[in-house]
Amino acid sequence: MKNSPPLDHAHLHARIAALAEIGAVEGGGCARLALTDEDKAGRDLVVSWMRAQGLAIHVDAIGNVFAIRAGRESGAPVMTGSHVDTVRTGGRFDGNLGVLAGLEACRALDAAGIVTRHPLCVAFFTNEEGARFQPDMMGSLVHAGGLSLEEALAATDGAGIAVGDELDRIGYRGTMAPGTIRPRAFVELHIEQGPVLEDSAVTIGAVTGVQGISWHEFTIGGVSAHAGTTPMRLRHDAGYVAAEIATFTRRLTREIGGTQVGTVGVVELRPNLINVIANQARLTVDLRNTDETNLREAEARLFAFVDATVAAEGCTVAVRKLARFEPVDFPPDMIARVERLAIARGRSVMRLPSGAGHDAQMLARLCPTAMIFVPSVKGLSHNVAEFTTPADIEAGADILLDLLLELAEA
Amino acid sequence: MKNSPPLDHAHLHARIAALAEIGAVEGGGCARLALTDEDKAGRDLVVSWMRAQGLAIHVDAIGNVFAIRAGRESGAPVMTGSHVDTVRTGGRFDGNLGVLAGLEACRALDAAGIVTRHPLCVAFFTNEEGARFQPDMMGSLVHAGGLSLEEALAATDGAGIAVGDELDRIGYRGTMAPGTIRPRAFVELHIEQGPVLEDSAVTIGAVTGVQGISWHEFTIGGVSAHAGTTPMRLRHDAGYVAAEIATFTRRLTREIGGTQVGTVGVVELRPNLINVIANQARLTVDLRNTDETNLREAEARLFAFVDATVAAEGCTVAVRKLARFEPVDFPPDMIARVERLAIARGRSVMRLPSGAGHDAQMLARLCPTAMIFVPSVKGLSHNVAEFTTPADIEAGADILLDLLLELAEA
């Protein structure tokens, strides 16, 4: 393996800051919802940098952008990348770091006159966040063949506007068929978006995989009645059922244990008045686990509890599955490479699963995949206060460069 | 005691229907929020009927309207009445029945040429519902001296508009000092607004008193974090705390037992997103009991549970008392009169407490007070589908007339 050339840390920080100017919101964050004018401006800036670096740019029919740096041999590239869309009150590092660090790795090789054996490819994928169009990780899912192009193009936002029309409007509906560029390996550098690395005072996370995700919406139907005049035995209180489900979700995480997490983030009552028993409650349950068997067990127990509680209160329930991804395990060899390279750089490193979804979990369907995490201060993300220290960004970008070089020479 | 003259049932039904035309909403209900144009139109119509009956009209400084029918002697009148404001999706009987049946009783006495010993007074009180301005039962509370006129006039709605300004605008800020007309007794005919009479197949409720009401709002402060990346042990989930409080409220009603009821009608999470732990939850707890000692016990247990749960989750809590009324017990003699008169008319009758607040509970601070309930179909009220059968309305109005005549001759 070659020693890595030096990476221009200052230039990377400057590009992160420049990209963060687009869609900037108060507090240091960004609002570049997928396929909006702000997303287009962010894409245009990143593509201008790709062009300036002499990379060959390909845009596929779902708007994923691939920038290829030729190798000594042709064939499947080693790919890196992430996304440049953000949530409505997003930070400047989520996604953007992985794309810009990949481009910086190419610049470092250019400066050192290194041509790798295999081509390198820096990609950004459409609508990773899912904040405007569902499902999230849309571009990488289509790339990996997990969602048809037609379905993805037809997805609409809250205003009824379709992905396909917005891609046309912003000029990012490319001609290349999704999945055309099949990588030989994929690496994604990303901020952790959680508190574990900081809590453990560790700089580099060697990501073992991505938790499975189960999202369900329950709409409970009850009967509105007067809070003062209706005896308890005659009630059909949708709000009470929702509360029981929410407290059960917490209990479930203790009973299943391990990596099981569970969150009720949405609760809405109707009519939502102090002295009226709710005739409707809508709530969402987010369950995640690194183990598919345990995740299924959690789902089964949740559904059984919901059914029993709804029946006991004389209510009704409608269930909608909002998302379901099985856990992804990255190959042990890829995890070990991250660990080894971190140690070689003198960095503290630990293995941990990703609690959030990432494009890498889709690419893992196609090729050996790794993720490198750097710490998020206070675990904050999807928050304008999202922050990763310059030193941690540099440490992560260095290891990304090392791993890309190692894989491209293999 | 004189035998009651016949009451013109058809005329009473016609007036109920005519008043329901004002602010009519689809489904047969009414929207006459206190001190709106619709409330003014409803008031104007009822006052025109009072005038047409030759009653002497007095309006006090909080907009309560009193219509007096002279007796053989001067002095304190026997008063009846209720309210003509409604909630946003109210029914046509809630409040209105008591006012219009009182006027109909006066018409019956007029037609029979009966002049009672004591004067009679038919009143309607301002803002009983509290749907636009808080507290509810505002007019009768000011009349009874439980709230200062200044505070009541200064109360504002969601748009910042004050009661005093609205009274001026609709022409109902009278010159009489509140409390000037002190009744010798008070009787209110009202729909039950609950399911108990219908459930028991009984026509007349002899109301024993009004439940004490305790309304509190809890605002829980937590920390927003990613639902996937935040281990359970590091969470400060405001939504979870709210759910625990809501399920505890139900448990509390079983533990306290008796007439204790408890309702969490309002729950609002922030940011209310499926994959974000809530950093704020606002919820209301409505507790009611006919026994003040038990109600205090329920409140104490609730507060202790809230404090312990908030502390265990590392959250914060702000508590706001929204309303607190002690239970009111009507005098046994007054309850017995309702029972006796119902039986004399051949009506089925049962004793029951009122689960809802009523103007009568405020008047009970001033004089011997009784309430007569008639059944609500399916217990519905504050609902456009609110309904009481014509036969039950007639039965209730007859007994109101009997009781007014009995008290006015005493």
mmCIF file of C-alpha atoms in Angstrom, chain A residues 192-196 199 211 215-216 223-224 226-235 237 239-240 242-244 246-247 250 253-254 260-269 271-278 282 284-286 288 313 322 354-357 379-383, chain B residues 192-196 199 211 215-216 223-224 226-235 237 239-240 242-244 246-247 250 253-254 260-269 271-278 282 284-286 288 313 322 354-357 379-383:
data_model
loop_
_atom_site.group_PDB
_atom_site.id
_atom_site.type_symbol
_atom_site.label_atom_id
_atom_site.label_comp_id
_atom_site.label_asym_id
_atom_site.label_seq_id
_atom_site.Cartn_x
_atom_site.Cartn_y
_atom_site.Cartn_z
ATOM 1 C CA GLU A 192 -22.228 10.083 13.932
ATOM 2 C CA GLN A 193 -25.402 12.144 14.616
ATOM 3 C CA GLY A 194 -25.488 10.546 18.047
ATOM 4 C CA PRO A 195 -23.658 10.909 21.360
ATOM 5 C CA VAL A 196 -21.756 7.613 21.587
ATOM 6 C CA ASP A 199 -19.469 9.941 25.377
ATOM 7 C CA GLN A 211 -29.900 -0.583 12.406
ATOM 8 C CA TRP A 215 -41.900 2.990 11.252
ATOM 9 C CA HIS A 216 -45.628 2.653 11.857
ATOM 10 C CA VAL A 223 -65.752 8.664 20.909
ATOM 11 C CA SER A 224 -65.750 12.323 21.889
ATOM 12 C CA HIS A 226 -67.620 15.400 28.034
ATOM 13 C CA ALA A 227 -64.698 14.983 30.420
ATOM 14 C CA GLY A 228 -66.876 15.764 33.422
ATOM 15 C CA THR A 229 -70.116 13.963 32.722
ATOM 16 C CA THR A 230 -68.901 10.701 31.202
ATOM 17 C CA PRO A 231 -68.261 7.926 33.747
ATOM 18 C CA MET A 232 -64.890 6.193 33.275
ATOM 19 C CA ARG A 233 -66.578 2.881 32.432
ATOM 20 C CA LEU A 234 -68.419 4.431 29.465
ATOM 21 C CA ARG A 235 -65.342 5.972 27.804
ATOM 22 C CA ASP A 237 -60.735 7.537 24.850
ATOM 23 C CA GLY A 239 -55.902 9.729 23.665
ATOM 24 C CA TYR A 240 -55.643 7.258 26.518
ATOM 25 C CA ALA A 242 -52.207 6.508 22.421
ATOM 26 C CA ALA A 243 -50.595 7.183 25.800
ATOM 27 C CA GLU A 244 -50.631 3.477 26.661
ATOM 28 C CA ALA A 246 -46.259 5.336 24.006
ATOM 29 C CA THR A 247 -45.441 4.061 27.482
ATOM 30 C CA ARG A 250 -40.484 2.508 26.255
ATOM 31 C CA THR A 253 -37.063 -1.321 24.633
ATOM 32 C CA ARG A 254 -36.231 -2.581 28.121
ATOM 33 C CA GLN A 260 -33.399 -1.912 20.671
ATOM 34 C CA VAL A 261 -34.571 1.692 20.655
ATOM 35 C CA GLY A 262 -38.127 2.972 20.362
ATOM 36 C CA THR A 263 -39.585 6.441 20.018
ATOM 37 C CA VAL A 264 -43.053 7.955 19.818
ATOM 38 C CA GLY A 265 -42.252 11.293 18.206
ATOM 39 C CA VAL A 266 -45.687 12.237 16.865
ATOM 40 C CA VAL A 267 -48.888 12.423 18.929
ATOM 41 C CA GLU A 268 -51.901 14.396 17.752
ATOM 42 C CA LEU A 269 -55.308 14.371 19.460
ATOM 43 C CA PRO A 271 -60.405 17.689 19.135
ATOM 44 C CA ASN A 272 -57.473 18.392 21.502
ATOM 45 C CA LEU A 273 -59.567 20.244 24.068
ATOM 46 C CA ILE A 274 -59.048 20.133 27.814
ATOM 47 C CA ASN A 275 -62.573 18.947 28.665
ATOM 48 C CA VAL A 276 -63.357 16.682 25.732
ATOM 49 C CA ILE A 277 -62.388 13.018 25.499
ATOM 50 C CA ALA A 278 -60.375 12.566 22.280
ATOM 51 C CA ARG A 282 -52.588 9.720 15.645
ATOM 52 C CA THR A 284 -46.033 7.152 15.209
ATOM 53 C CA VAL A 285 -43.780 4.448 16.584
ATOM 54 C CA ASP A 286 -40.136 4.299 15.446
ATOM 55 C CA ARG A 288 -34.808 0.190 15.487
ATOM 56 C CA GLU A 313 -61.075 0.615 25.416
ATOM 57 C CA LEU A 322 -44.351 4.221 6.854
ATOM 58 C CA SER A 354 -25.327 3.394 12.976
ATOM 59 C CA GLY A 355 -28.623 4.382 14.492
ATOM 60 C CA ALA A 356 -29.552 6.498 11.485
ATOM 61 C CA GLY A 357 -30.089 5.407 7.902
ATOM 62 C CA GLY A 379 -24.880 14.057 19.645
ATOM 63 C CA LEU A 380 -26.798 16.837 17.884
ATOM 64 C CA SER A 381 -27.843 16.535 14.250
ATOM 65 C CA HIS A 382 -30.844 17.633 12.194
ATOM 66 C CA ASN A 383 -30.324 20.758 14.203
ATOM 67 C CA GLU B 192 -77.486 16.378 31.652
ATOM 68 C CA GLN B 193 -74.718 16.445 29.004
ATOM 69 C CA GLY B 194 -73.811 12.936 30.084
ATOM 70 C CA PRO B 195 -75.158 9.416 29.611
ATOM 71 C CA VAL B 196 -76.353 8.526 33.124
ATOM 72 C CA ASP B 199 -78.430 4.687 30.746
ATOM 73 C CA GLN B 211 -68.310 18.048 40.920
ATOM 74 C CA TRP B 215 -57.592 21.735 35.586
ATOM 75 C CA HIS B 216 -53.827 21.798 35.227
ATOM 76 C CA VAL B 223 -33.997 17.389 24.798
ATOM 77 C CA SER B 224 -34.533 16.850 21.076
ATOM 78 C CA HIS B 226 -32.266 11.552 16.890
ATOM 79 C CA ALA B 227 -34.623 8.616 17.445
ATOM 80 C CA GLY B 228 -32.127 6.204 15.910
ATOM 81 C CA THR B 229 -28.780 7.310 17.255
ATOM 82 C CA THR B 230 -29.627 8.178 20.854
ATOM 83 C CA PRO B 231 -29.328 5.258 23.307
ATOM 84 C CA MET B 232 -32.351 4.902 25.593
ATOM 85 C CA ARG B 233 -30.260 5.684 28.698
ATOM 86 C CA LEU B 234 -29.245 9.095 27.298
ATOM 87 C CA ARG B 235 -32.781 10.284 26.501
ATOM 88 C CA ASP B 237 -38.019 12.468 26.155
ATOM 89 C CA GLY B 239 -43.291 12.967 24.951
ATOM 90 C CA TYR B 240 -42.629 9.858 27.004
ATOM 91 C CA ALA B 242 -46.490 13.119 28.872
ATOM 92 C CA ALA B 243 -47.623 9.600 28.001
ATOM 93 C CA GLU B 244 -46.762 8.351 31.492
ATOM 94 C CA ALA B 246 -51.776 10.346 30.762
ATOM 95 C CA THR B 247 -51.771 6.648 31.655
ATOM 96 C CA ARG B 250 -56.471 6.766 34.174
ATOM 97 C CA THR B 253 -59.325 7.307 38.708
ATOM 98 C CA ARG B 254 -59.346 3.588 39.587
ATOM 99 C CA GLN B 260 -63.409 10.446 40.461
ATOM 100 C CA VAL B 261 -62.945 11.065 36.745
ATOM 101 C CA GLY B 262 -59.780 12.141 34.945
ATOM 102 C CA THR B 263 -59.060 13.131 31.359
ATOM 103 C CA VAL B 264 -56.028 14.138 29.335
ATOM 104 C CA GLY B 265 -57.694 15.937 26.442
ATOM 105 C CA VAL B 266 -54.760 17.987 25.133
ATOM 106 C CA VAL B 267 -51.362 16.585 24.137
ATOM 107 C CA GLU B 268 -48.994 18.517 21.895
ATOM 108 C CA LEU B 269 -45.418 17.483 21.120
ATOM 109 C CA PRO B 271 -41.151 19.115 17.097
ATOM 110 C CA ASN B 272 -43.740 16.331 16.545
ATOM 111 C CA LEU B 273 -41.616 14.425 14.027
ATOM 112 C CA ILE B 274 -41.467 10.675 13.696
ATOM 113 C CA ASN B 275 -37.695 10.369 14.150
ATOM 114 C CA VAL B 276 -37.009 13.129 16.649
ATOM 115 C CA ILE B 277 -37.310 12.753 20.419
ATOM 116 C CA ALA B 278 -39.705 15.470 21.650
ATOM 117 C CA ARG B 282 -47.804 20.174 26.651
ATOM 118 C CA THR B 284 -53.740 19.090 30.291
ATOM 119 C CA VAL B 285 -55.193 17.021 33.105
ATOM 120 C CA ASP B 286 -58.875 17.448 34.023
ATOM 121 C CA ARG B 288 -63.248 15.998 38.917
ATOM 122 C CA GLU B 313 -36.314 11.199 32.773
ATOM 123 C CA LEU B 322 -56.152 26.616 34.599
ATOM 124 C CA SER B 354 -73.392 17.129 37.774
ATOM 125 C CA GLY B 355 -70.143 16.314 36.034
ATOM 126 C CA ALA B 356 -70.100 19.631 34.208
ATOM 127 C CA GLY B 357 -69.879 23.110 35.683
ATOM 128 C CA GLY B 379 -74.792 11.629 26.551
ATOM 129 C CA LEU B 380 -73.737 13.959 23.741
ATOM 130 C CA SER B 381 -73.197 17.652 24.338
ATOM 131 C CA HIS B 382 -70.783 20.275 23.036
ATOM 132 C CA ASN B 383 -71.586 18.537 19.800
#
